[in-house]
Amino acid sequence: MLPSGAAAAPPRTATSDFNGDGHADIAVGVPGGTVGGQAKAGYVNVVRGGPKGTGAHGSIRITQATPEVPGTPEAGDRFGASVALTDLNGDGIAELLVGVPGEDVTDRGTNAGMVIAVGGSKNGPGPASTVLTGRSPSAAYGTSVAAADLTGGGNKTIVTGGTDKVVARVIQGEDSMVTTVVAAPMGGRAPALATGDFDSDGHDDLAVAYWTAGAPHTQSHVRLWKWDADRSEMANFWNTDNAGVTALAAGDFDGDGHDDLALGECREIADENIDDPCGPEKLANGGGIHLHYGSPANGSFGTRTQTLNQDTPGVPGVAENGDRFGAALAVADINRDGRDDLIAGAPGEAIGNAAGAGAAWLLRGGARGLLDADGAATSVARNQDTPGVPGVAETGDTFGAAAATGDYNADGTPDVTIGSPGENASLGAAWLLPKGSADGSAAYSPRTLDLPYLSTAQKYGKPLSSR
């Protein structure tokens, strides 16, 4: 039975179907992978969905040695540092966006970086092209990547994070332009990106999070941007500060028809005498999730908020320093009640005596969002010691370092994938949780997928992209 006021939405069409078979696929970036003897040249593994989900229907390995993919595998390129499977042209087959932040670009310098788009097809990777290129040495374009219809014209805008910068390639019909969204110190980290309709005007917006600590000064920001057609540029329309954030995710967690924004591994950065949106510092040290809820177009986004961590009633575990709760986020309406659920990873979570074994939580959406009127959550936790989940929780597995959702078996209900890049001495692996459940769960890795270079640390399982 559906909760009062909620209606089950129709299943979302898979936007990550790379081979056009009607099943969502998943892209696994392996920037630490060796290619052609070149350490950390990197590759992307597109794992096919099918009647048995992912891991049982084969996969495709894409590198810069793949025909039509620009460039050549070189040590330190880190091809696959960021990935996104998205249908750029609306033909029902996804393209693969790949960040290559270590790419050296002629006339632009060492580690200028780039983003490459690889076409999908029923017979394997299609034509590929460079869509964004760093403008200077160490620009490191491709540390993060996202795409959405930000202009409302039916064309996807491709957004990338680099060193102290976020830029967008805006595609309008046959024309395109590259514009800087934000340029500011970002502490040497990849800015977190997410897209959603946060102002409820019917068009996607862009969320960006970044922070620094002490150089040149301590600051932390989450900012929302929308397309300004009159000025042909992205315009900043909402901000929240003093929140150090590792991950962002958009979803309608209360089922009111308006997108909400989840801030993952939210913790205080600046030691200032102002309100900390991530909760008390002593609790936020282990990470937390802070939510800003959407409102009608004539309302104000983010006025209503919620904050939760492992000390919140209904969330299994205890908030401990280094847990990194919320370091990875993914969204889907797992139980089909018309309200999105949030998957949150905590790769630093200790399981028994195994430090950093990692875990992931499925947090249910409800009438008031992720917390009820009493401030309690409804959630379950999964790790490698959960009955039914393959493997054993071991020190340094970092289960929960990445998360993704998609309807991999095309049964109308989303499934969950969890990455564990520290598994098997950092060879890495990924876990399929059908419908978010441990029942029927399965693991796959470079070894089970017959990928090469099994003797080296691949850190397979981060990043992940699917939908």
Tab-separated table of C-alpha atoms in Angstrom:
chain	number	residue	atom	x	y	z
A	1	MET	CA	0.000	0.000	0.000
A	2	LEU	CA	1.272	3.465	-0.848
A	3	PRO	CA	1.658	6.025	1.949
A	4	SER	CA	-1.047	8.691	2.054
A	5	GLY	CA	-0.376	11.447	-0.460
A	6	ALA	CA	2.126	9.448	-2.509
A	7	ALA	CA	1.645	7.839	-5.887
A	8	ALA	CA	3.983	5.394	-7.524
A	9	ALA	CA	5.687	7.038	-10.461
A	10	PRO	CA	6.226	5.063	-13.666
A	11	PRO	CA	9.623	3.397	-13.867
A	12	ARG	CA	12.281	5.724	-15.266
A	13	THR	CA	13.571	4.921	-18.716
A	14	ALA	CA	17.143	3.723	-18.471
A	15	THR	CA	19.498	6.508	-19.481
A	16	SER	CA	22.568	4.308	-19.013
A	17	ASP	CA	21.767	1.690	-21.675
A	18	PHE	CA	25.079	1.690	-23.563
A	19	ASN	CA	24.264	-1.225	-25.894
A	20	GLY	CA	20.593	-0.510	-26.568
A	21	ASP	CA	19.186	-3.781	-25.219
A	22	GLY	CA	16.683	-2.160	-22.843
A	23	HIS	CA	18.700	-2.836	-19.681
A	24	ALA	CA	20.579	-0.251	-17.653
A	25	ASP	CA	24.346	-0.751	-17.743
A	26	ILE	CA	26.965	0.526	-15.318
A	27	ALA	CA	30.260	2.273	-16.010
A	28	VAL	CA	33.125	1.524	-13.654
A	29	GLY	CA	36.034	3.934	-13.872
A	30	VAL	CA	39.442	2.355	-13.211
A	31	PRO	CA	41.861	5.299	-13.367
A	32	GLY	CA	44.532	3.263	-11.579
A	33	GLY	CA	44.437	0.514	-14.176
A	34	THR	CA	47.495	-0.451	-16.210
A	35	VAL	CA	47.052	-0.328	-19.999
A	36	GLY	CA	49.705	-1.481	-22.435
A	37	GLY	CA	52.258	-1.547	-19.634
A	38	GLN	CA	51.514	2.075	-18.710
A	39	ALA	CA	50.746	2.411	-14.990
A	40	LYS	CA	47.645	4.444	-14.170
A	41	ALA	CA	46.850	5.024	-17.823
A	42	GLY	CA	43.355	3.971	-16.790
A	43	TYR	CA	40.348	2.338	-18.384
A	44	VAL	CA	36.551	2.195	-18.097
A	45	ASN	CA	34.630	-1.047	-17.760
A	46	VAL	CA	31.021	-0.877	-18.972
A	47	VAL	CA	29.266	-3.837	-17.320
A	48	ARG	CA	26.185	-4.949	-19.197
A	49	GLY	CA	22.803	-5.305	-17.557
A	50	GLY	CA	20.526	-8.216	-18.390
A	51	PRO	CA	17.946	-10.638	-16.956
A	52	LYS	CA	20.387	-11.552	-14.161
A	53	GLY	CA	21.400	-7.942	-13.491
A	54	THR	CA	25.036	-6.917	-13.876
A	55	GLY	CA	28.116	-9.109	-13.663
A	56	ALA	CA	26.532	-12.080	-15.467
A	57	HIS	CA	26.233	-10.698	-18.997
A	58	GLY	CA	29.762	-9.617	-19.836
A	59	SER	CA	31.386	-6.225	-20.088
A	60	ILE	CA	33.313	-3.910	-22.394
A	61	ARG	CA	36.744	-2.503	-21.568
A	62	ILE	CA	37.360	0.939	-23.066
A	63	THR	CA	40.773	2.611	-23.085
A	64	GLN	CA	42.624	5.175	-25.165
A	65	ALA	CA	43.826	2.206	-27.192
A	66	THR	CA	40.207	1.480	-28.202
A	67	PRO	CA	39.662	2.388	-31.887
A	68	GLU	CA	38.260	5.912	-32.357
A	69	VAL	CA	38.928	6.946	-28.752
A	70	PRO	CA	41.195	10.022	-28.853
A	71	GLY	CA	44.696	9.801	-27.406
A	72	THR	CA	47.138	7.080	-26.451
A	73	PRO	CA	47.422	5.236	-23.118
A	74	GLU	CA	50.184	6.940	-21.139
A	75	ALA	CA	51.365	6.558	-17.577
A	76	GLY	CA	49.385	8.804	-15.254
A	77	ASP	CA	46.617	9.771	-17.699
A	78	ARG	CA	44.000	8.392	-15.246
A	79	PHE	CA	41.439	7.708	-17.969
A	80	GLY	CA	38.207	6.964	-16.048
A	81	ALA	CA	38.844	9.244	-13.056
A	82	SER	CA	35.233	10.322	-13.596
A	83	VAL	CA	32.504	8.652	-15.647
A	84	ALA	CA	28.914	9.331	-16.641
A	85	LEU	CA	26.572	7.205	-18.724
A	86	THR	CA	23.943	9.489	-20.232
A	87	ASP	CA	21.860	9.686	-23.394
A	88	LEU	CA	23.192	12.890	-24.936
A	89	ASN	CA	21.151	12.886	-28.158
A	90	GLY	CA	17.908	11.208	-27.088
A	91	ASP	CA	18.237	8.135	-29.305
A	92	GLY	CA	17.764	5.696	-26.422
A	93	ILE	CA	21.399	4.588	-26.354
A	94	ALA	CA	23.711	6.125	-23.768
A	95	GLU	CA	27.011	7.806	-24.440
A	96	LEU	CA	29.916	7.380	-22.047
A	97	LEU	CA	31.592	10.520	-20.723
A	98	VAL	CA	35.114	9.868	-19.441
A	99	GLY	CA	37.349	12.237	-17.487
A	100	VAL	CA	41.099	12.039	-18.174
A	101	PRO	CA	42.636	14.592	-15.771
A	102	GLY	CA	46.230	13.454	-16.313
A	103	GLU	CA	46.154	13.864	-20.082
A	104	ASP	CA	48.930	16.021	-21.568
A	105	VAL	CA	47.494	18.290	-24.249
A	106	THR	CA	49.585	19.749	-27.077
A	107	ASP	CA	50.087	23.507	-26.691
A	108	ARG	CA	48.281	23.429	-23.341
A	109	GLY	CA	50.684	21.517	-21.159
A	110	THR	CA	51.151	18.622	-18.803
A	111	ASN	CA	48.040	17.348	-16.984
A	112	ALA	CA	45.785	19.800	-18.791
A	113	GLY	CA	43.168	17.043	-18.826
A	114	MET	CA	40.178	16.358	-21.010
A	115	VAL	CA	36.695	14.843	-21.190
A	116	ILE	CA	35.933	12.317	-23.927
A	117	ALA	CA	32.498	11.205	-25.155
A	118	VAL	CA	32.278	7.602	-26.404
A	119	GLY	CA	29.221	6.581	-28.379
A	120	GLY	CA	27.259	3.511	-27.428
A	121	SER	CA	25.941	0.930	-29.886
A	122	LYS	CA	24.594	-2.602	-30.026
A	123	ASN	CA	27.941	-3.886	-31.264
A	124	GLY	CA	30.263	-2.166	-28.789
A	125	PRO	CA	31.788	1.297	-28.454
A	126	GLY	CA	30.899	3.689	-31.264
A	127	PRO	CA	32.640	6.847	-32.446
A	128	ALA	CA	34.326	8.972	-29.783
A	129	SER	CA	35.429	12.593	-29.578
A	130	THR	CA	36.984	15.111	-27.213
A	131	VAL	CA	34.352	17.449	-25.784
A	132	LEU	CA	36.339	19.493	-23.237
A	133	THR	CA	40.064	20.164	-22.945
A	134	GLY	CA	42.029	21.869	-20.188
A	135	ARG	CA	43.395	25.279	-21.103
A	136	SER	CA	46.662	25.228	-19.167
A	137	PRO	CA	49.144	22.935	-17.391
A	138	SER	CA	47.666	21.149	-14.359
A	139	ALA	CA	44.120	22.297	-15.236
A	140	ALA	CA	43.168	18.605	-14.766
A	141	TYR	CA	39.855	18.756	-16.610
A	142	GLY	CA	37.929	15.562	-15.979
A	143	THR	CA	38.339	15.155	-12.231
A	144	SER	CA	34.524	15.155	-12.145
A	145	VAL	CA	31.878	15.136	-14.857
A	146	ALA	CA	28.101	15.469	-15.252
A	147	ALA	CA	25.580	16.170	-18.007
A	148	ALA	CA	21.990	17.455	-18.114
A	149	ASP	CA	19.662	19.628	-20.186
A	150	LEU	CA	20.534	22.861	-18.400
A	151	THR	CA	19.348	25.202	-21.172
A	152	GLY	CA	15.897	23.673	-21.654
A	153	GLY	CA	16.495	23.208	-25.366
A	154	GLY	CA	16.636	19.429	-25.359
A	155	ASN	CA	20.425	19.294	-25.655
A	156	LYS	CA	22.719	18.129	-22.862
A	157	THR	CA	25.262	20.484	-21.321
A	158	ILE	CA	28.463	18.673	-20.357
A	159	VAL	CA	30.040	19.904	-17.113
A	160	THR	CA	33.496	19.067	-15.796
A	161	GLY	CA	35.497	19.846	-12.695
A	162	GLY	CA	39.207	20.579	-12.797
A	163	THR	CA	41.803	22.300	-10.669
A	164	ASP	CA	40.002	25.185	-8.923
A	165	LYS	CA	37.430	25.400	-11.692
A	166	VAL	CA	34.141	24.073	-13.040
A	167	VAL	CA	33.399	24.613	-16.732
A	168	ALA	CA	30.526	23.656	-19.009
A	169	ARG	CA	30.192	22.949	-22.700
A	170	VAL	CA	26.748	24.268	-23.588
A	171	ILE	CA	25.264	22.626	-26.693
A	172	GLN	CA	22.474	24.509	-28.477
A	173	GLY	CA	21.445	22.836	-31.702
A	174	GLU	CA	24.448	22.724	-34.025
A	175	ASP	CA	26.334	25.278	-31.948
A	176	SER	CA	28.222	24.983	-28.675
A	177	MET	CA	30.186	27.192	-26.335
A	178	VAL	CA	32.447	26.647	-23.324
A	179	THR	CA	31.772	28.793	-20.286
A	180	THR	CA	33.274	28.919	-16.797
A	181	VAL	CA	30.724	28.177	-14.090
A	182	VAL	CA	32.907	28.889	-11.066
A	183	ALA	CA	36.613	29.546	-10.507
A	184	ALA	CA	37.810	29.442	-6.888
A	185	PRO	CA	40.281	27.562	-4.669
A	186	MET	CA	39.039	24.006	-4.202
A	187	GLY	CA	41.742	22.485	-2.030
A	188	GLY	CA	43.086	20.215	-4.744
A	189	ARG	CA	39.908	18.106	-4.671
A	190	ALA	CA	37.479	17.246	-7.424
A	191	PRO	CA	34.417	19.480	-7.059
A	192	ALA	CA	31.247	17.482	-6.413
A	193	LEU	CA	28.581	17.870	-9.111
A	194	ALA	CA	24.875	17.004	-9.302
A	195	THR	CA	21.936	18.085	-11.451
A	196	GLY	CA	18.248	18.556	-10.680
A	197	ASP	CA	15.403	21.048	-10.967
A	198	PHE	CA	16.043	22.833	-7.690
A	199	ASP	CA	14.007	25.967	-8.423
A	200	SER	CA	11.022	24.017	-9.816
A	201	ASP	CA	10.925	25.894	-13.120
A	202	GLY	CA	10.923	22.762	-15.270
A	203	HIS	CA	14.614	22.976	-16.233
A	204	ASP	CA	17.606	21.208	-14.749
A	205	ASP	CA	20.053	23.171	-12.619
A	206	LEU	CA	23.636	22.440	-11.528
A	207	ALA	CA	24.821	21.887	-7.953
A	208	VAL	CA	28.531	22.355	-7.163
A	209	ALA	CA	30.313	21.697	-3.851
A	210	TYR	CA	33.930	22.479	-2.981
A	211	TRP	CA	36.047	23.416	0.026
A	212	THR	CA	39.540	24.293	1.192
A	213	ALA	CA	41.195	24.127	4.598
A	214	GLY	CA	43.815	26.773	5.335
A	215	ALA	CA	45.156	27.486	1.840
A	216	PRO	CA	44.718	30.277	0.998
A	217	HIS	CA	42.030	30.354	3.663
A	218	THR	CA	39.417	27.987	5.055
A	219	GLN	CA	36.146	28.069	3.162
A	220	SER	CA	33.385	25.695	2.097
A	221	HIS	CA	30.536	26.157	-0.345
A	222	VAL	CA	27.570	24.438	-1.938
A	223	ARG	CA	26.184	26.509	-4.815
A	224	LEU	CA	23.338	26.181	-7.307
A	225	TRP	CA	23.542	27.500	-10.864
A	226	LYS	CA	20.978	27.869	-13.652
A	227	TRP	CA	21.168	28.851	-17.302
A	228	ASP	CA	20.619	32.558	-17.994
A	229	ALA	CA	19.453	32.664	-21.615
A	230	ASP	CA	19.663	36.453	-21.856
A	231	ARG	CA	23.330	36.490	-20.835
A	232	SER	CA	24.206	33.080	-22.315
A	233	GLU	CA	25.920	31.944	-19.146
A	234	MET	CA	25.344	30.033	-15.928
A	235	ALA	CA	23.979	32.178	-13.100
A	236	ASN	CA	24.393	31.471	-9.380
A	237	PHE	CA	21.036	31.628	-7.561
A	238	TRP	CA	21.506	29.855	-4.180
A	239	ASN	CA	24.350	29.142	-1.720
A	240	THR	CA	25.045	27.529	1.621
A	241	ASP	CA	28.386	27.880	3.389
A	242	ASN	CA	30.399	26.273	6.206
A	243	ALA	CA	29.627	22.769	4.959
A	244	GLY	CA	32.497	20.601	3.745
A	245	VAL	CA	30.907	18.148	1.300
A	246	THR	CA	32.284	15.132	-0.584
A	247	ALA	CA	29.190	14.052	-2.542
A	248	LEU	CA	25.941	15.538	-3.815
A	249	ALA	CA	22.727	13.869	-4.977
A	250	ALA	CA	19.347	15.127	-6.157
A	251	GLY	CA	16.037	13.369	-5.527
A	252	ASP	CA	12.455	13.911	-4.417
A	253	PHE	CA	12.701	12.345	-0.977
A	254	ASP	CA	9.321	13.575	0.318
A	255	GLY	CA	7.341	12.899	-2.870
A	256	ASP	CA	6.044	16.445	-3.272
A	257	GLY	CA	7.135	16.748	-6.906
A	258	HIS	CA	10.088	19.054	-6.186
A	259	ASP	CA	13.748	18.089	-6.267
A	260	ASP	CA	15.715	18.065	-3.019
A	261	LEU	CA	19.502	18.133	-2.550
A	262	ALA	CA	21.501	15.768	-0.331
A	263	LEU	CA	24.954	16.833	0.902
A	264	GLY	CA	27.115	13.776	1.595
A	265	GLU	CA	29.933	13.411	4.146
A	266	CYS	CA	28.858	16.807	5.375
A	267	ARG	CA	31.100	18.058	8.191
A	268	GLU	CA	32.247	21.325	9.626
A	269	ILE	CA	35.384	22.735	8.023
A	270	ALA	CA	35.634	26.250	9.405
A	271	ASP	CA	35.918	26.541	13.190
A	272	GLU	CA	33.646	29.549	13.428
A	273	ASN	CA	30.962	30.693	15.830
A	274	ILE	CA	28.166	30.243	13.308
A	275	ASP	CA	25.541	27.566	12.777
A	276	ASP	CA	27.005	24.378	11.394
A	277	PRO	CA	24.555	22.908	8.856
A	278	CYS	CA	26.079	19.449	9.297
A	279	GLY	CA	25.172	19.174	12.961
A	280	PRO	CA	27.347	19.341	16.077
A	281	GLU	CA	31.033	18.971	15.267
A	282	LYS	CA	31.478	16.067	17.680
A	283	LEU	CA	28.886	14.084	15.715
A	284	ALA	CA	29.765	15.296	12.222
A	285	ASN	CA	33.388	14.129	12.442
A	286	GLY	CA	32.307	10.726	11.140
A	287	GLY	CA	30.408	12.332	8.304
A	288	GLY	CA	26.730	13.066	7.967
A	289	ILE	CA	24.029	13.887	5.439
A	290	HIS	CA	22.398	17.291	5.288
A	291	LEU	CA	19.280	17.791	3.169
A	292	HIS	CA	17.782	20.908	1.621
A	293	TYR	CA	14.221	20.378	0.436
A	294	GLY	CA	12.668	21.837	-2.697
A	295	SER	CA	9.567	23.998	-2.769
A	296	PRO	CA	7.129	25.393	-5.367
A	297	ALA	CA	8.532	27.752	-7.976
A	298	ASN	CA	7.363	30.784	-5.998
A	299	GLY	CA	8.929	29.450	-2.810
A	300	SER	CA	12.508	29.406	-1.587
A	301	PHE	CA	14.649	26.333	-2.194
A	302	GLY	CA	16.296	24.787	0.815
A	303	THR	CA	14.412	26.579	3.587
A	304	ARG	CA	13.338	23.252	5.068
A	305	THR	CA	16.303	21.104	6.088
A	306	GLN	CA	17.148	17.821	7.796
A	307	THR	CA	20.438	16.434	9.107
A	308	LEU	CA	21.244	12.844	9.957
A	309	ASN	CA	24.201	10.642	10.819
A	310	GLN	CA	24.833	7.310	12.506
A	311	ASP	CA	23.610	8.641	15.838
A	312	THR	CA	20.208	9.484	14.332
A	313	PRO	CA	17.417	7.150	15.523
A	314	GLY	CA	16.707	4.532	12.872
A	315	VAL	CA	20.217	4.663	11.354
A	316	PRO	CA	22.228	1.558	12.316
A	317	GLY	CA	25.682	2.173	13.774
A	318	VAL	CA	27.457	4.820	15.806
A	319	ALA	CA	28.893	8.116	14.550
A	320	GLU	CA	32.673	7.724	14.821
A	321	ASN	CA	35.553	9.775	13.552
A	322	GLY	CA	36.699	8.563	10.144
A	323	ASP	CA	33.553	6.633	9.164
A	324	ARG	CA	33.016	8.972	6.193
A	325	PHE	CA	29.242	8.458	6.303
A	326	GLY	CA	27.780	9.854	3.078
A	327	ALA	CA	31.056	9.887	1.107
A	328	ALA	CA	29.123	8.259	-1.752
A	329	LEU	CA	25.465	8.897	-2.597
A	330	ALA	CA	22.970	7.482	-5.088
A	331	VAL	CA	19.223	7.969	-5.510
A	332	ALA	CA	16.309	5.800	-6.678
A	333	ASP	CA	12.748	4.981	-5.640
A	334	ILE	CA	13.632	1.450	-4.597
A	335	ASN	CA	10.283	0.495	-3.055
A	336	ARG	CA	8.226	2.263	-5.767
A	337	ASP	CA	6.199	4.398	-3.339
A	338	GLY	CA	6.637	7.678	-5.213
A	339	ARG	CA	9.368	8.920	-2.883
A	340	ASP	CA	13.031	8.626	-3.673
A	341	ASP	CA	15.327	6.686	-1.367
A	342	LEU	CA	18.974	7.546	-0.696
A	343	ILE	CA	21.883	5.111	-0.752
A	344	ALA	CA	24.781	6.347	1.385
A	345	GLY	CA	28.237	4.788	1.609
A	346	ALA	CA	30.648	5.013	4.524
A	347	PRO	CA	33.932	3.508	3.279
A	348	GLY	CA	35.704	4.204	6.576
A	349	GLU	CA	33.192	2.264	8.700
A	350	ALA	CA	34.721	-0.416	10.903
A	351	ILE	CA	32.999	-3.809	10.849
A	352	GLY	CA	33.950	-5.587	14.041
A	353	ASN	CA	37.724	-5.293	14.280
A	354	ALA	CA	38.129	-4.632	10.552
A	355	ALA	CA	38.928	-0.915	10.261
A	356	GLY	CA	37.832	0.697	7.027
A	357	ALA	CA	35.909	-2.362	5.873
A	358	GLY	CA	33.066	-0.049	4.881
A	359	ALA	CA	29.294	-0.222	4.692
A	360	ALA	CA	26.329	1.256	2.841
A	361	TRP	CA	22.860	2.339	4.002
A	362	LEU	CA	19.508	2.389	2.237
A	363	LEU	CA	17.597	5.347	3.694
A	364	ARG	CA	13.887	5.342	2.872
A	365	GLY	CA	12.067	8.457	1.700
A	366	GLY	CA	8.830	9.354	3.475
A	367	ALA	CA	6.134	11.991	3.816
A	368	ARG	CA	8.580	14.400	5.458
A	369	GLY	CA	11.669	13.184	3.623
A	370	LEU	CA	14.379	10.975	5.092
A	371	LEU	CA	13.330	11.728	8.672
A	372	ASP	CA	9.849	11.428	10.151
A	373	ALA	CA	8.080	13.888	12.442
A	374	ASP	CA	10.049	12.523	15.416
A	375	GLY	CA	13.399	12.963	13.667
A	376	ALA	CA	13.883	9.240	13.040
A	377	ALA	CA	14.974	7.523	9.839
A	378	THR	CA	13.902	4.241	8.301
A	379	SER	CA	16.998	2.485	7.008
A	380	VAL	CA	18.984	-0.715	6.677
A	381	ALA	CA	22.755	-1.193	6.453
A	382	ARG	CA	24.669	-3.578	4.218
A	383	ASN	CA	28.279	-4.774	4.399
A	384	GLN	CA	30.248	-7.879	3.531
A	385	ASP	CA	29.280	-9.498	6.841
A	386	THR	CA	25.560	-9.012	6.121
A	387	PRO	CA	23.929	-12.440	5.603
A	388	GLY	CA	23.496	-13.049	1.874
A	389	VAL	CA	26.161	-10.556	0.789
A	390	PRO	CA	29.176	-12.342	-0.748
A	391	GLY	CA	32.600	-11.891	0.817
A	392	VAL	CA	33.987	-11.100	4.245
A	393	ALA	CA	34.411	-7.632	5.748
A	394	GLU	CA	38.167	-7.048	5.917
A	395	THR	CA	40.379	-4.147	6.904
A	396	GLY	CA	40.671	-1.596	4.118
A	397	ASP	CA	37.989	-3.001	1.786
A	398	THR	CA	36.288	0.456	1.655
A	399	PHE	CA	32.933	-1.068	0.750
A	400	GLY	CA	30.676	1.934	0.096
A	401	ALA	CA	33.308	4.151	-1.550
A	402	ALA	CA	30.961	4.451	-4.546
A	403	ALA	CA	27.276	3.821	-5.185
A	404	ALA	CA	24.966	3.777	-8.203
A	405	THR	CA	21.433	2.731	-9.082
A	406	GLY	CA	19.794	1.372	-12.235
A	407	ASP	CA	17.192	-1.139	-13.383
A	408	TYR	CA	19.758	-3.657	-14.552
A	409	ASN	CA	17.318	-6.545	-15.117
A	410	ALA	CA	14.544	-4.305	-16.566
A	411	ASP	CA	11.894	-5.536	-14.120
A	412	GLY	CA	10.648	-2.026	-13.307
A	413	THR	CA	12.393	-1.751	-9.939
A	414	PRO	CA	15.792	-0.099	-9.455
A	415	ASP	CA	18.763	-2.079	-8.195
A	416	VAL	CA	21.812	-0.871	-6.260
A	417	THR	CA	25.528	-1.215	-7.009
A	418	ILE	CA	28.159	-0.641	-4.317
A	419	GLY	CA	31.857	-0.214	-5.056
A	420	SER	CA	34.648	-1.598	-2.881
A	421	PRO	CA	37.954	-0.431	-4.409
A	422	GLY	CA	40.017	-1.783	-1.508
A	423	GLU	CA	38.776	-5.356	-1.898
A	424	ASN	CA	41.397	-8.076	-2.474
A	425	ALA	CA	44.495	-5.962	-1.804
A	426	SER	CA	43.006	-3.076	-3.813
A	427	LEU	CA	42.232	-5.091	-6.915
A	428	GLY	CA	38.695	-3.885	-6.179
A	429	ALA	CA	35.187	-5.181	-6.817
A	430	ALA	CA	31.551	-4.134	-7.115
A	431	TRP	CA	28.425	-5.612	-5.529
A	432	LEU	CA	24.976	-5.884	-7.086
A	433	LEU	CA	22.146	-5.613	-4.535
A	434	PRO	CA	18.901	-6.443	-6.382
A	435	LYS	CA	16.217	-3.970	-5.312
A	436	GLY	CA	18.683	-2.881	-2.626
A	437	SER	CA	18.415	-6.256	-0.914
A	438	ALA	CA	21.071	-8.699	0.223
A	439	ASP	CA	18.915	-11.496	-1.211
A	440	GLY	CA	20.362	-12.564	-4.526
A	441	SER	CA	23.300	-10.184	-4.245
A	442	ALA	CA	26.459	-10.879	-6.224
A	443	ALA	CA	29.967	-9.506	-6.607
A	444	TYR	CA	32.103	-8.995	-9.697
A	445	SER	CA	35.683	-7.848	-10.174
A	446	PRO	CA	38.396	-7.594	-12.834
A	447	ARG	CA	39.147	-11.268	-12.188
A	448	THR	CA	35.568	-12.529	-12.646
A	449	LEU	CA	35.103	-10.313	-15.717
A	450	ASP	CA	38.327	-11.586	-17.324
A	451	LEU	CA	39.947	-8.158	-17.413
A	452	PRO	CA	43.743	-8.015	-17.829
A	453	TYR	CA	46.488	-6.974	-15.403
A	454	LEU	CA	45.105	-8.838	-12.391
A	455	SER	CA	48.403	-8.748	-10.469
A	456	THR	CA	48.363	-5.003	-9.854
A	457	ALA	CA	46.168	-2.820	-7.645
A	458	GLN	CA	43.336	-1.607	-9.882
A	459	LYS	CA	41.027	-0.152	-7.208
A	460	TYR	CA	38.101	-1.305	-9.319
A	461	GLY	CA	34.762	-0.002	-8.045
A	462	LYS	CA	35.252	3.770	-7.918
A	463	PRO	CA	33.844	5.772	-9.598
A	464	LEU	CA	30.516	4.279	-10.722
A	465	SER	CA	27.833	5.684	-13.024
A	466	SER	CA	24.418	4.316	-13.918
A	467	ARG	CA	20.746	5.297	-13.924
